[in-house]
Amino acid sequence: SNWTKIPSPLFKKVVIVLIDALRDDFVFGSKGKQFMPYTTQVVEKGTSYSFIAEAKPPTVTMPRIKALMTGGIPAFIDVIVNLNSPALLDDNLIWQAKTAGKRIIFYGDDTWVKLFPKHFVEYDGTTSFFVSDFTEVDDNVTRHLDRVLKREDWDLLILHYLGLDHIGHMTGPNSPLVGPKLHEMDNILKKIHISLLSKEEDSLPNLLVVCGDHGMSETGSHGGSSEGEILTPLLFISSAFEKRSGPLTQPELVQQTDLASTLAVGLGLPIPRNSVGNLIFPVVGGRSMREQLRFVHLNGFQLSRLLQENTPAYEKDPGYENFKIAEKSHGNWIKLYLEGNNSEILLNLGKKVLKQYLEALKTLSSSLSKQVAQYDMYSMMVGTVIVMEVLLLLLLSVPKALSSRAELHVPLSTPLFSLLFYLVWLILCAIHVIVCTSAESLCYFCSMSWLTAVGVMMLISALMCSILSTVAKIFENSRLPQRNPVVSSSTWSEIDVLILAGTIGHVLSLGASSFIEEEHQTWYFLINTLCLMLCQELCRSNFLLKECDLQHSITMTQNSDNTGEASECKNIDIPAAADSKLGKATTSAEFIKGSDKWISLGSPWIILICCRLLRSLNQTGVQWAHRPDFGHWLTRQVSDLLSEHKSELSFLAAVSLVMIFFLVQRRCSLVSKIAMALGLLGVYSYRAAIGNVVYPWQHDSKDISKGITEAHFVYVFVLGIVFTGTKDLLKSQVISADSSVKSTGLWELYSGLVLLAALLFRPHNLPVLVFCLLIQTVMTKYIWRPLKFDAAQISIMHYWFGQAFFYFQGNSNGIATVDVSAGFVGLESYVEVPAIFLTVFATYAGPLLWAIHLLCYLSSEVSRNSAAVGHGCFCYALMRSIPVAIYIVLVTALRYHLFIWSVFSPKLLYEEVHVFITAAICLFFTAVDQNPTHKV
């Protein structure tokens, strides 16, 4: 008779202690026994139930809070929204508690305040993104505890501690700072538990819930789907539970979404509407059979209703069928119960019904968790069409863009006045009206204003007509008689074939989840193969070209005037080499006479050795990320107070900084050289201040600070060097067109970025920067100049090495490898724009430095014609556009793939940011290459 009423609450007061980045082994492992003795005692012998809660990726704070409070599975876009969380509009536990008149107090991560505005009667938020703060961020929570625990004017207390997460980001899970922080948390839990026990009356018991929002990886970060990131402890501690006895068993695995329905039942609240979680049954296992059946029926009714709303054929779902069977058996049990039957038959039937309900709940929850997302296919298709049109236009423009004039002409004026344009535009507008008026679900593109939608349709029509116009011109030009039919078209070299095959192979590999997880292997293979190909080219230039070949090539210079006109459609940017083989022959003759011959022949092997050493520095990817590497060996802790190899790390960092100075200062002015030297000295001082390295006269770093002063000292020199370089660039563009001034300005700008990277890189990663500069120096002097590669080939080589160095840094296609701590170097508090800029720069430092080096190299080569920078810009944009455009198509086709959220979506996020960076680089290329005679 009372099924429609919400059951009475099981607990009077509930305290939720959420410890950010609390891994399951921090409580149930050796660290828990060592640093959390009170919690371990309660788990093993106290009145508690312990579980391991599994979180779904993305394992970042805001989506996990949403999962805990709504019981639903958040969208992947919450990774980005996590930076500035909007108010949560979905049905959730906090809103239900407030509506029921519960008084809620919150202290901790201000993400809660943003998600649940005006829900708390009292709150004090702390900034979650300032990861270099380990102490104050938790002290600001704990300082309220004594006062609040004495009061009676609250029903739900939520505490969110961030210090452990910040320690993980800065120093990793094996840091000596983790132990004391866990001990601090243990003392806080002890204080809360004792206080709750002392205030219990005869009416209702109190409940303490201890959980983590996510774990942390072996590098201390999170966001991915590794075991360390998704498994967190979940403890329910209350005097209502039976005291544990017997040997300790492995905690049961539950889903993180199960907490919402369990707490809703415990607080006497409706289960959140979109919750896919199960009731964690042991929490209510001590109640009477009738109450137990009522609780599981409420959960099953809520899940079956959610299934009906999301699945048309819900009646055929096994979970729904099981629930209806259990519900029917439950009705029979109620009849027996109301008849006053207290025999063993009633008890056995109750246990049977309970088992049926629990199986139905498990099946329903699993079915709902696997429910595919409702994709906005219309908006996705519109975006994909625009992307593919732009890519096709770029590909059709290759012959003109890589000609000696470096023209990229997009014929827009003619299509805009053609009948085809208006016809296509009207058809697209009609399709838009039909789709938007008949769409049942929410569509992003349809929600835009009609003016915006019409503009998008005009863009699609214009691009389509431009493509058709370009194709028509290509066919028209191919039919025209050639001026010089004797001259054959340019032949493909082995390097060209390798570049084409490597690009196609890499693009095709993006369709497989394993290749995305281990993409670093693809790039390592490509640059190794490239080095072997360069070795072959050097051997051919030095040994295979005989004197007779040289003499024969010299006689060919008489025909060079005839080949000049044909070179317009070839990728040639060195006027002295009208024929590429002629250029290589003459230069190789000079090269043979030089004393650097053997160094040049050995340069590809030097590069291969450097790449092999870099691979040993950071293990990345998924399959072998757990294997030990040199970086972990350098940063490993021998005890809570001492790093095992800090002296070796300090020596390596010092040598790396010295080598960086000698490699980067060659083309800088005297003032910039001095600034660079002082800046690098400041980098070491900063790392010594925060305890990463030690000075030679120190035995250990006891006085650890945030290094704010030292970091600001370095920033001053970074800005000074960048300002000097910018001044020279502006001078060369505005006052005098002096190429040497422009070249100096670019190199100084590049050296300023190198100094910034040295500051942001962790000490064990400084060799990555050294090898980056060393390989660039070796390739410039001993490979690119002697072999006279054209600008297009050199640009693609830069792009390949930039991609490889992205992974040499320790990055991967998982969010967990983003080093968030780099965004807070030198910041006293969280400032959004600088923090995001520094994090993005530190993550993409490899590709960025190689791109800027390309611009410096092409601008400084006097022998090249003025179109070289234009060729480099176009090739760089094209090489970034091809994989991104194809990947968008692939990820749309694979949207129902099992790993769409854990593998493909993070990769798409990385690609998106990389496209923005490449766009900024291309704009910089274009700004520097302002030449009135060439429109690039």
PDB file of C-alpha atoms in Angstrom, residues 459-650:
ATOM      1  CA  LEU A 459      30.431  28.376 -47.176  1.00  0.00           C
ATOM      2  CA  ILE A 460      29.807  24.733 -48.126  1.00  0.00           C
ATOM      3  CA  SER A 461      28.424  25.787 -51.524  1.00  0.00           C
ATOM      4  CA  ALA A 462      31.330  28.172 -52.201  1.00  0.00           C
ATOM      5  CA  LEU A 463      33.931  25.543 -51.290  1.00  0.00           C
ATOM      6  CA  MET A 464      32.223  22.948 -53.481  1.00  0.00           C
ATOM      7  CA  CYS A 465      32.119  25.320 -56.469  1.00  0.00           C
ATOM      8  CA  SER A 466      35.768  26.308 -55.850  1.00  0.00           C
ATOM      9  CA  ILE A 467      36.790  22.639 -55.928  1.00  0.00           C
ATOM     10  CA  LEU A 468      34.918  22.071 -59.183  1.00  0.00           C
ATOM     11  CA  SER A 469      36.452  25.217 -60.678  1.00  0.00           C
ATOM     12  CA  THR A 470      39.962  24.134 -59.649  1.00  0.00           C
ATOM     13  CA  VAL A 471      39.451  20.645 -61.101  1.00  0.00           C
ATOM     14  CA  ALA A 472      38.185  22.169 -64.352  1.00  0.00           C
ATOM     15  CA  LYS A 473      41.262  24.399 -64.613  1.00  0.00           C
ATOM     16  CA  ILE A 474      43.568  21.422 -64.025  1.00  0.00           C
ATOM     17  CA  PHE A 475      41.876  19.479 -66.852  1.00  0.00           C
ATOM     18  CA  GLU A 476      41.977  22.545 -69.073  1.00  0.00           C
ATOM     19  CA  ASN A 477      45.713  23.051 -68.490  1.00  0.00           C
ATOM     20  CA  SER A 478      46.433  19.354 -69.079  1.00  0.00           C
ATOM     21  CA  ARG A 479      44.869  19.557 -72.554  1.00  0.00           C
ATOM     22  CA  LEU A 480      46.952  22.551 -73.605  1.00  0.00           C
ATOM     23  CA  PRO A 481      50.081  21.714 -75.669  1.00  0.00           C
ATOM     24  CA  GLN A 482      53.292  21.885 -73.674  1.00  0.00           C
ATOM     25  CA  ARG A 483      55.842  24.537 -74.601  1.00  0.00           C
ATOM     26  CA  ASN A 484      58.734  22.137 -74.252  1.00  0.00           C
ATOM     27  CA  PRO A 485      57.610  18.531 -74.748  1.00  0.00           C
ATOM     28  CA  VAL A 486      61.208  17.292 -74.602  1.00  0.00           C
ATOM     29  CA  VAL A 487      61.544  18.022 -70.900  1.00  0.00           C
ATOM     30  CA  SER A 488      60.046  15.184 -68.901  1.00  0.00           C
ATOM     31  CA  SER A 489      58.148  15.672 -65.687  1.00  0.00           C
ATOM     32  CA  SER A 490      60.039  15.486 -62.427  1.00  0.00           C
ATOM     33  CA  THR A 491      60.840  11.995 -61.187  1.00  0.00           C
ATOM     34  CA  TRP A 492      60.163  10.834 -57.650  1.00  0.00           C
ATOM     35  CA  SER A 493      63.170  10.275 -55.408  1.00  0.00           C
ATOM     36  CA  GLU A 494      63.347   7.572 -52.736  1.00  0.00           C
ATOM     37  CA  ILE A 495      62.763  10.249 -50.071  1.00  0.00           C
ATOM     38  CA  ASP A 496      59.547  11.337 -51.815  1.00  0.00           C
ATOM     39  CA  VAL A 497      58.316   7.736 -51.962  1.00  0.00           C
ATOM     40  CA  LEU A 498      59.118   7.228 -48.259  1.00  0.00           C
ATOM     41  CA  ILE A 499      57.297  10.452 -47.302  1.00  0.00           C
ATOM     42  CA  LEU A 500      54.215   9.455 -49.297  1.00  0.00           C
ATOM     43  CA  ALA A 501      54.194   5.854 -48.010  1.00  0.00           C
ATOM     44  CA  GLY A 502      54.808   6.989 -44.405  1.00  0.00           C
ATOM     45  CA  THR A 503      51.997   9.552 -44.535  1.00  0.00           C
ATOM     46  CA  ILE A 504      49.499   7.082 -46.019  1.00  0.00           C
ATOM     47  CA  GLY A 505      50.561   4.328 -43.602  1.00  0.00           C
ATOM     48  CA  HIS A 506      50.221   6.605 -40.577  1.00  0.00           C
ATOM     49  CA  VAL A 507      46.774   7.820 -41.677  1.00  0.00           C
ATOM     50  CA  LEU A 508      45.529   4.261 -42.223  1.00  0.00           C
ATOM     51  CA  SER A 509      46.847   3.176 -38.811  1.00  0.00           C
ATOM     52  CA  LEU A 510      44.515   5.695 -37.117  1.00  0.00           C
ATOM     53  CA  GLY A 511      41.595   3.337 -37.776  1.00  0.00           C
ATOM     54  CA  ALA A 512      42.867   0.818 -35.194  1.00  0.00           C
ATOM     55  CA  SER A 513      42.688   1.442 -31.442  1.00  0.00           C
ATOM     56  CA  SER A 514      45.954  -0.431 -30.769  1.00  0.00           C
ATOM     57  CA  PHE A 515      47.852   1.713 -33.256  1.00  0.00           C
ATOM     58  CA  ILE A 516      46.473   4.868 -31.611  1.00  0.00           C
ATOM     59  CA  GLU A 517      47.489   3.646 -28.147  1.00  0.00           C
ATOM     60  CA  GLU A 518      50.990   2.865 -29.450  1.00  0.00           C
ATOM     61  CA  GLU A 519      51.266   5.643 -32.058  1.00  0.00           C
ATOM     62  CA  HIS A 520      54.742   6.505 -30.807  1.00  0.00           C
ATOM     63  CA  GLN A 521      55.956   3.234 -32.320  1.00  0.00           C
ATOM     64  CA  THR A 522      54.768   4.409 -35.757  1.00  0.00           C
ATOM     65  CA  TRP A 523      56.713   7.666 -35.539  1.00  0.00           C
ATOM     66  CA  TYR A 524      59.831   5.987 -34.132  1.00  0.00           C
ATOM     67  CA  PHE A 525      59.744   3.552 -37.063  1.00  0.00           C
ATOM     68  CA  LEU A 526      59.276   6.354 -39.615  1.00  0.00           C
ATOM     69  CA  ILE A 527      62.152   8.514 -38.384  1.00  0.00           C
ATOM     70  CA  ASN A 528      64.444   5.471 -38.115  1.00  0.00           C
ATOM     71  CA  THR A 529      63.597   4.541 -41.701  1.00  0.00           C
ATOM     72  CA  LEU A 530      64.143   8.158 -42.739  1.00  0.00           C
ATOM     73  CA  CYS A 531      67.622   8.123 -41.152  1.00  0.00           C
ATOM     74  CA  LEU A 532      68.544   4.949 -43.071  1.00  0.00           C
ATOM     75  CA  MET A 533      67.313   6.563 -46.298  1.00  0.00           C
ATOM     76  CA  LEU A 534      69.398   9.667 -45.583  1.00  0.00           C
ATOM     77  CA  CYS A 535      72.407   7.425 -44.969  1.00  0.00           C
ATOM     78  CA  GLN A 536      71.877   5.898 -48.409  1.00  0.00           C
ATOM     79  CA  GLU A 537      71.623   9.369 -49.994  1.00  0.00           C
ATOM     80  CA  LEU A 538      74.867  10.483 -48.320  1.00  0.00           C
ATOM     81  CA  CYS A 539      76.714   7.343 -49.466  1.00  0.00           C
ATOM     82  CA  ARG A 540      75.442   7.848 -53.004  1.00  0.00           C
ATOM     83  CA  SER A 541      76.551  11.487 -53.017  1.00  0.00           C
ATOM     84  CA  ASN A 542      80.010  10.701 -51.700  1.00  0.00           C
ATOM     85  CA  PHE A 543      80.937   7.408 -53.389  1.00  0.00           C
ATOM     86  CA  LEU A 544      78.684   6.559 -56.331  1.00  0.00           C
ATOM     87  CA  LEU A 545      79.081   9.773 -58.333  1.00  0.00           C
ATOM     88  CA  LYS A 546      82.316   9.323 -60.281  1.00  0.00           C
ATOM     89  CA  GLU A 547      84.285  11.972 -62.058  1.00  0.00           C
ATOM     90  CA  CYS A 548      82.746  10.967 -65.381  1.00  0.00           C
ATOM     91  CA  ASP A 549      79.292  11.485 -63.938  1.00  0.00           C
ATOM     92  CA  LEU A 550      80.386  14.859 -62.655  1.00  0.00           C
ATOM     93  CA  GLN A 551      81.828  15.831 -66.063  1.00  0.00           C
ATOM     94  CA  HIS A 552      78.646  14.611 -67.760  1.00  0.00           C
ATOM     95  CA  SER A 553      76.495  16.663 -65.412  1.00  0.00           C
ATOM     96  CA  ILE A 554      78.536  19.790 -66.102  1.00  0.00           C
ATOM     97  CA  THR A 555      77.869  19.479 -69.854  1.00  0.00           C
ATOM     98  CA  MET A 556      74.157  19.416 -69.065  1.00  0.00           C
ATOM     99  CA  THR A 557      74.258  23.009 -67.834  1.00  0.00           C
ATOM    100  CA  GLN A 558      73.868  24.164 -71.432  1.00  0.00           C
ATOM    101  CA  ASN A 559      70.245  22.917 -71.324  1.00  0.00           C
ATOM    102  CA  SER A 560      69.435  24.467 -67.961  1.00  0.00           C
ATOM    103  CA  ASP A 561      67.737  27.476 -69.563  1.00  0.00           C
ATOM    104  CA  ASN A 562      65.243  25.167 -71.274  1.00  0.00           C
ATOM    105  CA  THR A 563      64.356  23.424 -68.016  1.00  0.00           C
ATOM    106  CA  GLY A 564      63.803  26.711 -66.177  1.00  0.00           C
ATOM    107  CA  GLU A 565      60.227  27.091 -67.391  1.00  0.00           C
ATOM    108  CA  ALA A 566      59.299  23.519 -66.533  1.00  0.00           C
ATOM    109  CA  SER A 567      60.575  23.934 -63.004  1.00  0.00           C
ATOM    110  CA  GLU A 568      57.565  26.033 -62.098  1.00  0.00           C
ATOM    111  CA  CYS A 569      55.505  22.921 -61.432  1.00  0.00           C
ATOM    112  CA  LYS A 570      58.329  21.244 -59.485  1.00  0.00           C
ATOM    113  CA  ASN A 571      59.127  21.554 -55.818  1.00  0.00           C
ATOM    114  CA  ILE A 572      62.325  23.520 -56.456  1.00  0.00           C
ATOM    115  CA  ASP A 573      63.383  26.434 -54.310  1.00  0.00           C
ATOM    116  CA  ILE A 574      67.151  26.548 -55.087  1.00  0.00           C
ATOM    117  CA  PRO A 575      67.773  28.507 -58.288  1.00  0.00           C
ATOM    118  CA  ALA A 576      71.311  27.225 -58.595  1.00  0.00           C
ATOM    119  CA  ALA A 577      69.955  23.710 -59.055  1.00  0.00           C
ATOM    120  CA  ALA A 578      67.729  23.839 -62.105  1.00  0.00           C
ATOM    121  CA  ASP A 579      68.011  20.087 -62.154  1.00  0.00           C
ATOM    122  CA  SER A 580      68.074  18.525 -58.698  1.00  0.00           C
ATOM    123  CA  LYS A 581      70.550  15.807 -59.652  1.00  0.00           C
ATOM    124  CA  LEU A 582      72.883  18.380 -61.164  1.00  0.00           C
ATOM    125  CA  GLY A 583      72.776  20.371 -57.935  1.00  0.00           C
ATOM    126  CA  LYS A 584      73.488  17.299 -55.866  1.00  0.00           C
ATOM    127  CA  ALA A 585      76.349  16.279 -58.156  1.00  0.00           C
ATOM    128  CA  THR A 586      78.153  19.592 -58.015  1.00  0.00           C
ATOM    129  CA  THR A 587      77.748  19.955 -54.279  1.00  0.00           C
ATOM    130  CA  SER A 588      78.840  16.396 -53.642  1.00  0.00           C
ATOM    131  CA  ALA A 589      82.032  17.080 -55.566  1.00  0.00           C
ATOM    132  CA  GLU A 590      82.802  19.957 -53.249  1.00  0.00           C
ATOM    133  CA  PHE A 591      81.707  17.855 -50.313  1.00  0.00           C
ATOM    134  CA  ILE A 592      84.105  15.038 -51.102  1.00  0.00           C
ATOM    135  CA  LYS A 593      86.984  17.497 -50.854  1.00  0.00           C
ATOM    136  CA  GLY A 594      85.876  18.718 -47.448  1.00  0.00           C
ATOM    137  CA  SER A 595      87.201  17.363 -44.199  1.00  0.00           C
ATOM    138  CA  ASP A 596      83.671  16.806 -42.824  1.00  0.00           C
ATOM    139  CA  LYS A 597      82.970  13.913 -45.173  1.00  0.00           C
ATOM    140  CA  TRP A 598      83.115  11.142 -42.579  1.00  0.00           C
ATOM    141  CA  ILE A 599      81.177  13.148 -40.004  1.00  0.00           C
ATOM    142  CA  SER A 600      78.468  13.626 -42.605  1.00  0.00           C
ATOM    143  CA  LEU A 601      78.396   9.889 -43.374  1.00  0.00           C
ATOM    144  CA  GLY A 602      78.100   9.111 -39.666  1.00  0.00           C
ATOM    145  CA  SER A 603      75.447  11.767 -38.932  1.00  0.00           C
ATOM    146  CA  PRO A 604      72.399   9.497 -39.615  1.00  0.00           C
ATOM    147  CA  TRP A 605      73.866   6.920 -37.217  1.00  0.00           C
ATOM    148  CA  ILE A 606      74.426   9.629 -34.601  1.00  0.00           C
ATOM    149  CA  ILE A 607      70.767  10.583 -34.939  1.00  0.00           C
ATOM    150  CA  LEU A 608      69.696   6.928 -34.640  1.00  0.00           C
ATOM    151  CA  ILE A 609      71.738   6.549 -31.440  1.00  0.00           C
ATOM    152  CA  CYS A 610      70.145   9.717 -30.008  1.00  0.00           C
ATOM    153  CA  CYS A 611      66.661   8.422 -30.837  1.00  0.00           C
ATOM    154  CA  ARG A 612      67.407   5.067 -29.209  1.00  0.00           C
ATOM    155  CA  LEU A 613      68.589   6.794 -26.022  1.00  0.00           C
ATOM    156  CA  LEU A 614      65.468   8.961 -25.998  1.00  0.00           C
ATOM    157  CA  ARG A 615      63.242   5.879 -26.278  1.00  0.00           C
ATOM    158  CA  SER A 616      64.847   4.539 -23.093  1.00  0.00           C
ATOM    159  CA  LEU A 617      64.170   7.778 -21.232  1.00  0.00           C
ATOM    160  CA  ASN A 618      60.347   7.648 -21.163  1.00  0.00           C
ATOM    161  CA  GLN A 619      58.138   4.588 -21.654  1.00  0.00           C
ATOM    162  CA  THR A 620      54.842   5.719 -23.129  1.00  0.00           C
ATOM    163  CA  GLY A 621      51.711   4.309 -24.738  1.00  0.00           C
ATOM    164  CA  VAL A 622      49.609   1.673 -22.957  1.00  0.00           C
ATOM    165  CA  GLN A 623      51.027  -1.832 -23.447  1.00  0.00           C
ATOM    166  CA  TRP A 624      54.542  -1.162 -22.123  1.00  0.00           C
ATOM    167  CA  ALA A 625      54.031   2.030 -20.111  1.00  0.00           C
ATOM    168  CA  HIS A 626      54.503   0.087 -16.854  1.00  0.00           C
ATOM    169  CA  ARG A 627      58.003  -1.055 -17.780  1.00  0.00           C
ATOM    170  CA  PRO A 628      60.907   0.666 -16.011  1.00  0.00           C
ATOM    171  CA  ASP A 629      62.715   3.400 -17.912  1.00  0.00           C
ATOM    172  CA  PHE A 630      65.646   5.714 -17.255  1.00  0.00           C
ATOM    173  CA  GLY A 631      63.326   8.560 -16.223  1.00  0.00           C
ATOM    174  CA  HIS A 632      61.726   6.460 -13.478  1.00  0.00           C
ATOM    175  CA  TRP A 633      65.140   5.291 -12.326  1.00  0.00           C
ATOM    176  CA  LEU A 634      66.305   8.906 -11.955  1.00  0.00           C
ATOM    177  CA  THR A 635      63.236  10.017 -10.013  1.00  0.00           C
ATOM    178  CA  ARG A 636      62.792   6.905  -7.846  1.00  0.00           C
ATOM    179  CA  GLN A 637      62.580   7.435  -4.065  1.00  0.00           C
ATOM    180  CA  VAL A 638      64.640   5.283  -1.699  1.00  0.00           C
ATOM    181  CA  SER A 639      62.792   6.525   1.401  1.00  0.00           C
ATOM    182  CA  ASP A 640      60.317   9.175   2.451  1.00  0.00           C
ATOM    183  CA  LEU A 641      63.078  11.749   2.879  1.00  0.00           C
ATOM    184  CA  LEU A 642      65.625  10.924   0.212  1.00  0.00           C
ATOM    185  CA  SER A 643      65.626  10.408  -3.527  1.00  0.00           C
ATOM    186  CA  GLU A 644      67.759   7.426  -4.462  1.00  0.00           C
ATOM    187  CA  HIS A 645      69.429   9.023  -7.491  1.00  0.00           C
ATOM    188  CA  LYS A 646      69.093  12.761  -6.828  1.00  0.00           C
ATOM    189  CA  SER A 647      72.820  13.361  -7.251  1.00  0.00           C
ATOM    190  CA  GLU A 648      72.788  11.609 -10.644  1.00  0.00           C
ATOM    191  CA  LEU A 649      69.698  13.573 -11.664  1.00  0.00           C
ATOM    192  CA  SER A 650      71.343  16.811 -10.549  1.00  0.00           C
TER     193      SER A 650
END
